[in-house]
Tab-separated table of C-alpha atoms in Angstrom:
chain	number	residue	atom	x	y	z
A	1	MET	CA	-0.015	-0.051	0.053
A	2	TRP	CA	2.687	2.402	0.958
A	3	ARG	CA	4.290	1.511	-2.359
A	4	GLY	CA	1.397	2.527	-4.454
A	5	LEU	CA	1.143	5.821	-2.401
A	6	TYR	CA	4.717	6.734	-3.417
A	7	THR	CA	4.693	5.398	-6.960
A	8	ALA	CA	1.616	7.762	-7.648
A	9	ALA	CA	3.282	10.499	-5.981
A	10	THR	CA	6.382	10.432	-8.276
A	11	GLY	CA	3.995	10.577	-11.169
A	12	MET	CA	2.517	13.824	-9.704
A	13	ILE	CA	6.047	15.345	-9.269
A	14	SER	CA	7.112	14.487	-12.786
A	15	GLU	CA	3.795	15.888	-14.306
A	16	GLN	CA	4.190	18.870	-12.366
A	17	LYS	CA	8.046	19.329	-13.536
A	18	ARG	CA	6.641	18.591	-17.204
A	19	THR	CA	3.937	21.331	-16.756
A	20	ASP	CA	6.713	23.982	-15.820
A	21	VAL	CA	8.440	22.988	-19.189
A	22	ILE	CA	5.321	23.216	-21.354
A	23	ALA	CA	4.618	26.549	-19.610
A	24	SER	CA	8.173	27.813	-20.416
A	25	ASN	CA	7.524	26.853	-24.290
A	26	ILE	CA	4.408	28.708	-24.381
A	27	ALA	CA	6.086	31.743	-22.647
A	28	ASN	CA	8.705	31.763	-25.395
A	29	ALA	CA	6.295	30.887	-28.480
A	30	ALA	CA	7.219	34.546	-29.838
A	31	THR	CA	11.079	34.541	-28.728
A	32	THR	CA	13.191	34.831	-31.827
A	33	GLY	CA	15.264	31.559	-32.281
A	34	TYR	CA	13.918	29.787	-29.339
A	35	LYS	CA	14.122	25.951	-29.231
A	36	ARG	CA	11.231	24.131	-27.446
A	37	ASP	CA	12.334	21.985	-24.276
A	38	LEU	CA	10.888	18.406	-24.086
A	39	ALA	CA	10.637	16.554	-20.593
A	40	VAL	CA	12.194	13.148	-20.921
A	41	HIS	CA	10.377	10.661	-18.516
A	42	LYS	CA	12.455	7.575	-17.312
A	43	GLU	CA	11.011	4.854	-15.303
A	44	PHE	CA	12.506	3.241	-11.901
A	45	HIS	CA	13.725	-0.169	-12.132
A	46	ALA	CA	10.548	-2.235	-12.125
A	47	MET	CA	9.963	-5.114	-9.849
A	48	LEU	CA	9.287	-8.699	-11.028
A	49	ILE	CA	6.159	-10.124	-9.592
A	50	LYS	CA	6.181	-14.018	-8.781
A	51	ARG	CA	3.874	-16.028	-6.673
A	52	VAL	CA	4.652	-17.697	-3.397
A	53	ASN	CA	5.742	-21.582	-4.004
A	54	ASP	CA	6.675	-20.851	-7.581
A	55	PHE	CA	9.864	-23.027	-7.870
A	56	ASN	CA	12.406	-22.859	-10.498
A	57	GLU	CA	13.062	-26.683	-10.920
A	58	GLY	CA	10.767	-28.297	-8.668
A	59	GLY	CA	11.251	-28.171	-4.980
A	60	ILE	CA	10.630	-29.779	-1.744
A	61	LEU	CA	6.851	-29.910	-0.211
A	62	GLY	CA	4.531	-32.065	1.871
A	63	VAL	CA	4.664	-33.909	5.097
A	64	GLY	CA	8.136	-34.070	6.427
A	65	GLY	CA	9.511	-32.310	3.547
A	66	ALA	CA	9.005	-35.376	1.058
A	67	PRO	CA	10.827	-34.547	-2.153
A	68	PHE	CA	8.755	-34.608	-5.337
A	69	GLY	CA	9.781	-34.508	-9.254
A	70	THR	CA	6.507	-34.846	-10.757
A	71	LEU	CA	2.915	-33.893	-10.576
A	72	THR	CA	1.774	-37.271	-9.457
A	73	ASP	CA	4.362	-37.122	-6.707
A	74	LEU	CA	2.774	-33.905	-5.631
A	75	GLY	CA	-0.849	-35.151	-5.871
A	76	THR	CA	-2.241	-33.240	-8.504
A	77	SER	CA	-2.658	-32.919	-12.430
A	78	LYS	CA	-3.175	-30.847	-15.330
A	79	LYS	CA	-7.089	-31.444	-15.120
A	80	ASP	CA	-7.491	-30.207	-11.420
A	81	VAL	CA	-9.334	-27.025	-11.251
A	82	THR	CA	-6.222	-25.194	-10.018
A	83	GLN	CA	-4.977	-25.552	-13.571
A	84	ILE	CA	-7.704	-23.493	-15.419
A	85	LYS	CA	-7.611	-20.083	-16.923
A	86	GLY	CA	-3.867	-19.599	-16.841
A	87	PHE	CA	-3.259	-20.317	-13.199
A	88	SER	CA	-1.600	-23.342	-12.207
A	89	ALA	CA	-0.384	-25.063	-8.893
A	90	ASN	CA	2.048	-26.652	-11.070
A	91	PRO	CA	5.349	-25.881	-9.376
A	92	PHE	CA	7.024	-26.638	-12.611
A	93	TYR	CA	4.977	-23.821	-14.507
A	94	LYS	CA	6.079	-20.348	-14.022
A	95	PRO	CA	2.943	-18.121	-14.465
A	96	ASN	CA	3.616	-14.698	-16.205
A	97	ILE	CA	2.531	-12.355	-13.815
A	98	GLY	CA	4.532	-9.506	-14.959
A	99	GLU	CA	6.280	-6.489	-13.443
A	100	LEU	CA	5.376	-4.044	-10.871
A	101	GLY	CA	6.288	-0.333	-11.482
A	102	LEU	CA	7.866	1.798	-9.115
A	103	GLY	CA	7.086	5.109	-10.527
A	104	ASP	CA	9.078	7.452	-12.805
A	105	TYR	CA	11.052	10.664	-12.889
A	106	ILE	CA	12.320	13.400	-15.080
A	107	ASP	CA	15.622	11.695	-16.700
A	108	GLU	CA	16.373	15.016	-18.867
A	109	ILE	CA	15.093	18.442	-20.142
A	110	ALA	CA	15.898	17.819	-23.932
A	111	VAL	CA	16.204	20.402	-26.325
A	112	ASN	CA	14.283	20.000	-29.780
A	113	TYR	CA	16.280	21.670	-32.514
A	114	GLU	CA	13.789	21.483	-35.236
A	115	GLN	CA	14.057	24.350	-37.503
A	116	GLY	CA	11.724	27.301	-36.949
A	117	ALA	CA	9.808	29.318	-39.495
A	118	LEU	CA	11.492	32.055	-41.184
A	119	GLU	CA	10.309	35.703	-41.103
A	120	SER	CA	11.686	38.289	-43.499
A	121	THR	CA	12.429	41.589	-42.074
A	122	GLY	CA	14.806	43.436	-44.548
A	123	ASN	CA	16.945	44.678	-41.532
A	124	ALA	CA	20.417	44.023	-42.831
A	125	PHE	CA	21.679	42.758	-39.369
A	126	ASP	CA	18.758	40.571	-38.586
A	127	LEU	CA	20.327	37.038	-39.312
A	128	ALA	CA	18.484	33.745	-39.400
A	129	ILE	CA	19.959	30.374	-39.057
A	130	VAL	CA	18.975	27.750	-41.645
A	131	GLY	CA	20.084	24.214	-40.349
A	132	ASP	CA	22.645	23.663	-37.686
A	133	GLY	CA	24.533	26.417	-36.060
A	134	PHE	CA	24.932	28.971	-33.279
A	135	PHE	CA	25.950	32.676	-33.212
A	136	ALA	CA	28.770	33.401	-30.768
A	137	VAL	CA	28.258	36.287	-28.602
A	138	GLN	CA	30.342	37.909	-25.842
A	139	THR	CA	28.808	38.271	-22.321
A	140	PRO	CA	29.972	39.020	-18.831
A	141	GLU	CA	30.216	35.336	-17.972
A	142	GLY	CA	32.210	34.559	-21.248
A	143	VAL	CA	31.515	33.394	-24.568
A	144	ARG	CA	27.822	32.249	-24.938
A	145	TYR	CA	25.903	30.981	-28.170
A	146	THR	CA	22.331	31.574	-29.549
A	147	ARG	CA	20.044	31.142	-32.293
A	148	ASN	CA	18.605	34.736	-31.846
A	149	GLY	CA	19.813	36.695	-34.736
A	150	ALA	CA	17.966	39.941	-33.940
A	151	PHE	CA	21.231	42.182	-34.152
A	152	PHE	CA	21.680	45.743	-34.510
A	153	LYS	CA	24.443	48.204	-35.161
A	154	ASN	CA	25.047	50.567	-32.240
A	155	THR	CA	26.354	54.268	-32.143
A	156	GLN	CA	29.912	52.815	-32.081
A	157	GLY	CA	29.114	50.510	-34.959
A	158	TYR	CA	29.367	47.246	-33.067
A	159	ILE	CA	26.986	44.601	-34.067
A	160	GLN	CA	24.967	43.635	-30.915
A	161	ASP	CA	21.876	42.062	-29.676
A	162	ILE	CA	19.246	43.307	-27.620
A	163	ARG	CA	21.279	42.965	-24.384
A	164	GLY	CA	24.206	44.751	-25.770
A	165	TYR	CA	26.246	41.507	-26.132
A	166	ASN	CA	28.682	41.854	-28.955
A	167	LEU	CA	28.530	39.445	-31.903
A	168	LEU	CA	31.854	37.817	-32.258
A	169	ASP	CA	34.201	36.762	-35.222
A	170	THR	CA	36.278	33.946	-36.001
A	171	GLN	CA	39.037	35.463	-34.025
A	172	GLY	CA	36.930	36.219	-30.907
A	173	ASN	CA	36.689	39.749	-31.558
A	174	PRO	CA	33.747	42.069	-31.653
A	175	ILE	CA	32.413	43.005	-35.173
A	176	ARG	CA	32.444	46.797	-35.941
A	177	ILE	CA	31.039	48.418	-38.904
A	178	PRO	CA	32.923	51.587	-39.994
A	179	GLY	CA	30.920	54.580	-39.684
A	180	ASN	CA	30.770	55.772	-43.263
A	181	VAL	CA	29.166	52.410	-44.298
A	182	PRO	CA	25.234	52.455	-44.876
A	183	ASP	CA	23.397	49.459	-43.440
A	184	SER	CA	22.149	48.710	-47.113
A	185	ARG	CA	26.024	48.186	-48.331
A	186	VAL	CA	26.516	45.513	-45.667
A	187	VAL	CA	26.441	42.280	-47.285
A	188	ILE	CA	26.622	38.897	-45.088
A	189	THR	CA	26.925	35.431	-46.723
A	190	GLY	CA	25.732	32.144	-45.899
A	191	ASN	CA	28.890	31.311	-44.065
A	192	GLY	CA	28.923	34.549	-42.169
A	193	THR	CA	31.465	36.418	-44.332
A	194	ILE	CA	30.741	40.343	-43.873
A	195	SER	CA	31.571	42.547	-46.796
A	196	ILE	CA	31.471	46.177	-46.929
A	197	PRO	CA	32.610	48.780	-49.829
A	198	GLY	CA	36.028	49.854	-50.109
A	199	THR	CA	39.239	48.689	-50.602
A	200	GLU	CA	40.503	49.154	-46.821
A	201	THR	CA	39.420	50.333	-43.355
A	202	ARG	CA	41.172	53.199	-41.442
A	203	LEU	CA	40.861	54.356	-37.911
A	204	ASP	CA	40.541	58.009	-37.075
A	205	VAL	CA	42.320	58.230	-33.679
A	206	GLU	CA	40.867	61.494	-32.975
A	207	ILE	CA	37.165	60.378	-32.977
A	208	ASN	CA	37.753	56.780	-32.560
A	209	ARG	CA	35.998	55.760	-35.697
A	210	TRP	CA	36.693	53.391	-38.504
A	211	SER	CA	36.055	54.411	-41.962
A	212	ALA	CA	36.008	52.571	-45.194
A	213	VAL	CA	38.128	54.205	-47.908
A	214	GLY	CA	39.188	53.519	-51.417
A	215	ASP	CA	37.062	52.460	-54.453
A	216	MET	CA	33.614	52.385	-52.956
A	217	ASP	CA	32.329	50.370	-55.875
A	218	ASN	CA	34.470	47.669	-54.576
A	219	GLN	CA	33.607	45.225	-51.790
A	220	GLN	CA	36.075	44.128	-49.336
A	221	THR	CA	35.879	41.438	-46.553
A	222	LEU	CA	35.704	42.908	-43.198
A	223	ALA	CA	35.053	39.930	-40.833
A	224	GLN	CA	33.491	36.430	-40.576
A	225	ILE	CA	30.800	35.884	-37.990
A	226	GLN	CA	31.809	32.785	-35.478
A	227	PHE	CA	29.144	30.580	-36.746
A	228	VAL	CA	29.404	27.330	-35.107
A	229	GLU	CA	27.922	23.907	-34.287
A	230	PHE	CA	28.595	21.123	-31.987
A	231	GLY	CA	28.981	17.261	-32.949
A	232	ASN	CA	27.301	16.263	-29.376
A	233	ARG	CA	23.578	17.922	-28.702
A	234	LEU	CA	24.775	17.628	-24.946
A	235	ALA	CA	27.747	20.010	-25.524
A	236	THR	CA	25.705	23.067	-24.820
A	237	GLN	CA	23.040	23.816	-21.989
A	238	LYS	CA	20.414	26.420	-21.896
A	239	GLN	CA	21.483	29.234	-19.606
A	240	GLY	CA	18.434	31.656	-20.216
A	241	ASP	CA	17.649	34.691	-22.073
A	242	ASN	CA	17.876	32.536	-25.422
A	243	LEU	CA	21.550	31.626	-24.519
A	244	TYR	CA	23.499	28.413	-24.438
A	245	TYR	CA	26.798	27.680	-22.403
A	246	LEU	CA	29.593	25.251	-23.055
A	247	VAL	CA	29.195	22.359	-20.404
A	248	ASN	CA	32.188	22.130	-18.079
A	249	ASP	CA	32.691	19.573	-15.394
A	250	ASN	CA	32.488	20.067	-11.624
A	251	GLU	CA	35.930	21.716	-11.490
A	252	GLY	CA	35.204	24.227	-14.368
A	253	ASN	CA	37.395	22.448	-16.961
A	254	GLU	CA	36.293	22.008	-20.507
A	255	PRO	CA	34.793	18.599	-21.663
A	256	VAL	CA	37.343	15.988	-22.158
A	257	ALA	CA	37.422	12.881	-24.570
A	258	GLN	CA	35.481	10.012	-23.499
A	259	GLY	CA	37.409	7.546	-21.500
A	260	VAL	CA	39.930	9.808	-20.140
A	261	GLU	CA	40.490	9.716	-16.560
A	262	ASN	CA	39.625	12.982	-14.831
A	263	ASN	CA	43.009	13.078	-12.496
A	264	ILE	CA	45.514	13.422	-15.494
A	265	SER	CA	47.219	16.600	-15.881
A	266	GLU	CA	46.624	17.142	-19.551
A	267	ARG	CA	43.268	16.797	-20.583
A	268	ILE	CA	42.633	15.643	-24.192
A	269	MET	CA	39.828	17.734	-25.647
A	270	ASN	CA	36.663	15.733	-27.359
A	271	PRO	CA	36.344	17.127	-30.542
A	272	ASP	CA	32.371	16.581	-30.540
A	273	LEU	CA	32.115	18.756	-27.448
A	274	GLN	CA	33.962	21.664	-29.158
A	275	PRO	CA	32.742	24.378	-31.584
A	276	ARG	CA	33.492	23.792	-35.047
A	277	PRO	CA	32.308	25.536	-38.212
A	278	ALA	CA	28.487	25.069	-38.709
A	279	SER	CA	26.933	23.182	-41.501
A	280	GLY	CA	23.831	25.373	-41.800
A	281	GLU	CA	23.634	28.799	-43.460
A	282	ILE	CA	22.991	32.347	-42.528
A	283	LEU	CA	20.155	34.328	-44.227
A	284	GLN	CA	20.569	38.123	-43.972
A	285	GLY	CA	17.548	40.295	-43.582
A	286	SER	CA	15.475	37.461	-41.801
A	287	LEU	CA	14.684	36.005	-38.424
A	288	GLU	CA	13.942	32.531	-37.536
A	289	LYS	CA	10.893	32.218	-35.175
A	290	SER	CA	10.320	29.979	-32.290
A	291	ASN	CA	9.685	26.301	-33.078
A	292	THR	CA	7.103	26.197	-30.557
A	293	ALA	CA	3.358	25.611	-31.651
A	294	ILE	CA	0.945	26.868	-29.384
A	295	VAL	CA	-1.866	24.395	-30.371
A	296	SER	CA	0.454	21.525	-29.763
A	297	GLU	CA	1.551	22.666	-26.423
A	298	MET	CA	-1.870	23.409	-25.243
A	299	VAL	CA	-2.867	19.849	-26.157
A	300	GLU	CA	0.089	18.714	-24.054
A	301	LEU	CA	-0.885	20.835	-21.361
A	302	ILE	CA	-4.465	19.507	-20.915
A	303	HIS	CA	-3.127	15.929	-21.612
A	304	ASN	CA	-0.591	16.681	-18.572
A	305	HIS	CA	-3.267	18.026	-16.221
A	306	ARG	CA	-5.353	14.763	-16.639
A	307	MET	CA	-2.200	12.704	-15.900
A	308	TYR	CA	-1.712	14.864	-12.810
A	309	GLU	CA	-5.225	14.555	-11.841
A	310	ALA	CA	-5.180	10.675	-12.162
A	311	ASN	CA	-2.037	10.370	-10.040
A	312	ALA	CA	-3.669	12.617	-7.408
A	313	LYS	CA	-6.721	10.310	-7.443
A	314	ALA	CA	-4.401	7.296	-7.046
A	315	VAL	CA	-2.716	9.112	-4.021
A	316	GLN	CA	-6.295	9.648	-2.392
A	317	THR	CA	-7.242	6.210	-2.816
A	318	GLN	CA	-4.138	4.758	-1.393
A	319	ASP	CA	-4.675	7.119	1.408
A	320	THR	CA	-8.365	6.046	1.933
A	321	MET	CA	-7.405	2.360	2.076
A	322	LEU	CA	-4.594	3.005	4.414
A	323	ASP	CA	-6.868	5.096	6.859
A	324	THR	CA	-9.217	1.947	6.671
A	325	SER	CA	-6.579	-0.373	7.460
A	326	VAL	CA	-5.382	1.506	10.486
A	327	ASN	CA	-8.418	2.854	12.151
A	328	GLN	CA	-11.101	0.238	11.090
A	329	ILE	CA	-9.587	-3.213	10.428
A	330	GLY	CA	-7.097	-2.518	13.456
A	331	ALA	CA	-9.800	-1.469	15.909
A	332	VAL	CA	-11.567	-4.929	15.252
A	333	GLY	CA	-8.705	-6.654	16.258
């Protein structure tokens, strides 16, 4: 009885956490580049159910522990009433009763990286990712990765997101557009190469401004966006604010290759857990919308609510049975 109470309670806890995940998905349905989360359930190890006096290969039964090896020795046969409908007193026959579930738990909050719909904006610094890939931005906590390509050029010419985090190039430096280059002349290709007019750029020390000079009908390469992906989907985790961070171990070290001991002095990096050039493509003048479908999430929320109620009812039933056992059956004794 106690086991049933705890089993139903684990179901309630799991469904409550799943509700939180669904609520987060719905809240971010309009967030650019957001990837919905999935609550992955996992069952506790089930318990195999068997009947008392079910033996593996015969046994000892009867007065004085007389041994038996056949049904005749046991004093029964297949025609006995105990043999009907799949139930058997035959110690040589193991009935298939099954397993007893002991509840479940949330094993992982997985990210669904399914492609979101694209929306054309015409803004030169709005960048959508088609396929796999992340943008790298500089935050106070270090380099972070995002699918949110809603960038803009600030007053100093740096390309930033709405929080003021600088978009980084392949060298890890912030990207700065010369002040005399109009937004319409900035061209960003599929692999993240940024081209501007002119033949070179110069820094005016007095006003701390870069300018494009030379033949303005010519296009020159300014920088290349740090556009990366990871071979292992578990290489990054959500931090919040639509940002992802590179997963480290408990000591703050970068991920290591599988099979390498943690106590070695030289740590070998696992390539699948390190950023590499993305296989996706950048689309200038567009944004990737969230891959959350409101209707689907609402259906999941209703289903989740019903599952929670079913588990709550099971808890109430178990509690009532326990109350009856303690206060009524015990009183009779």
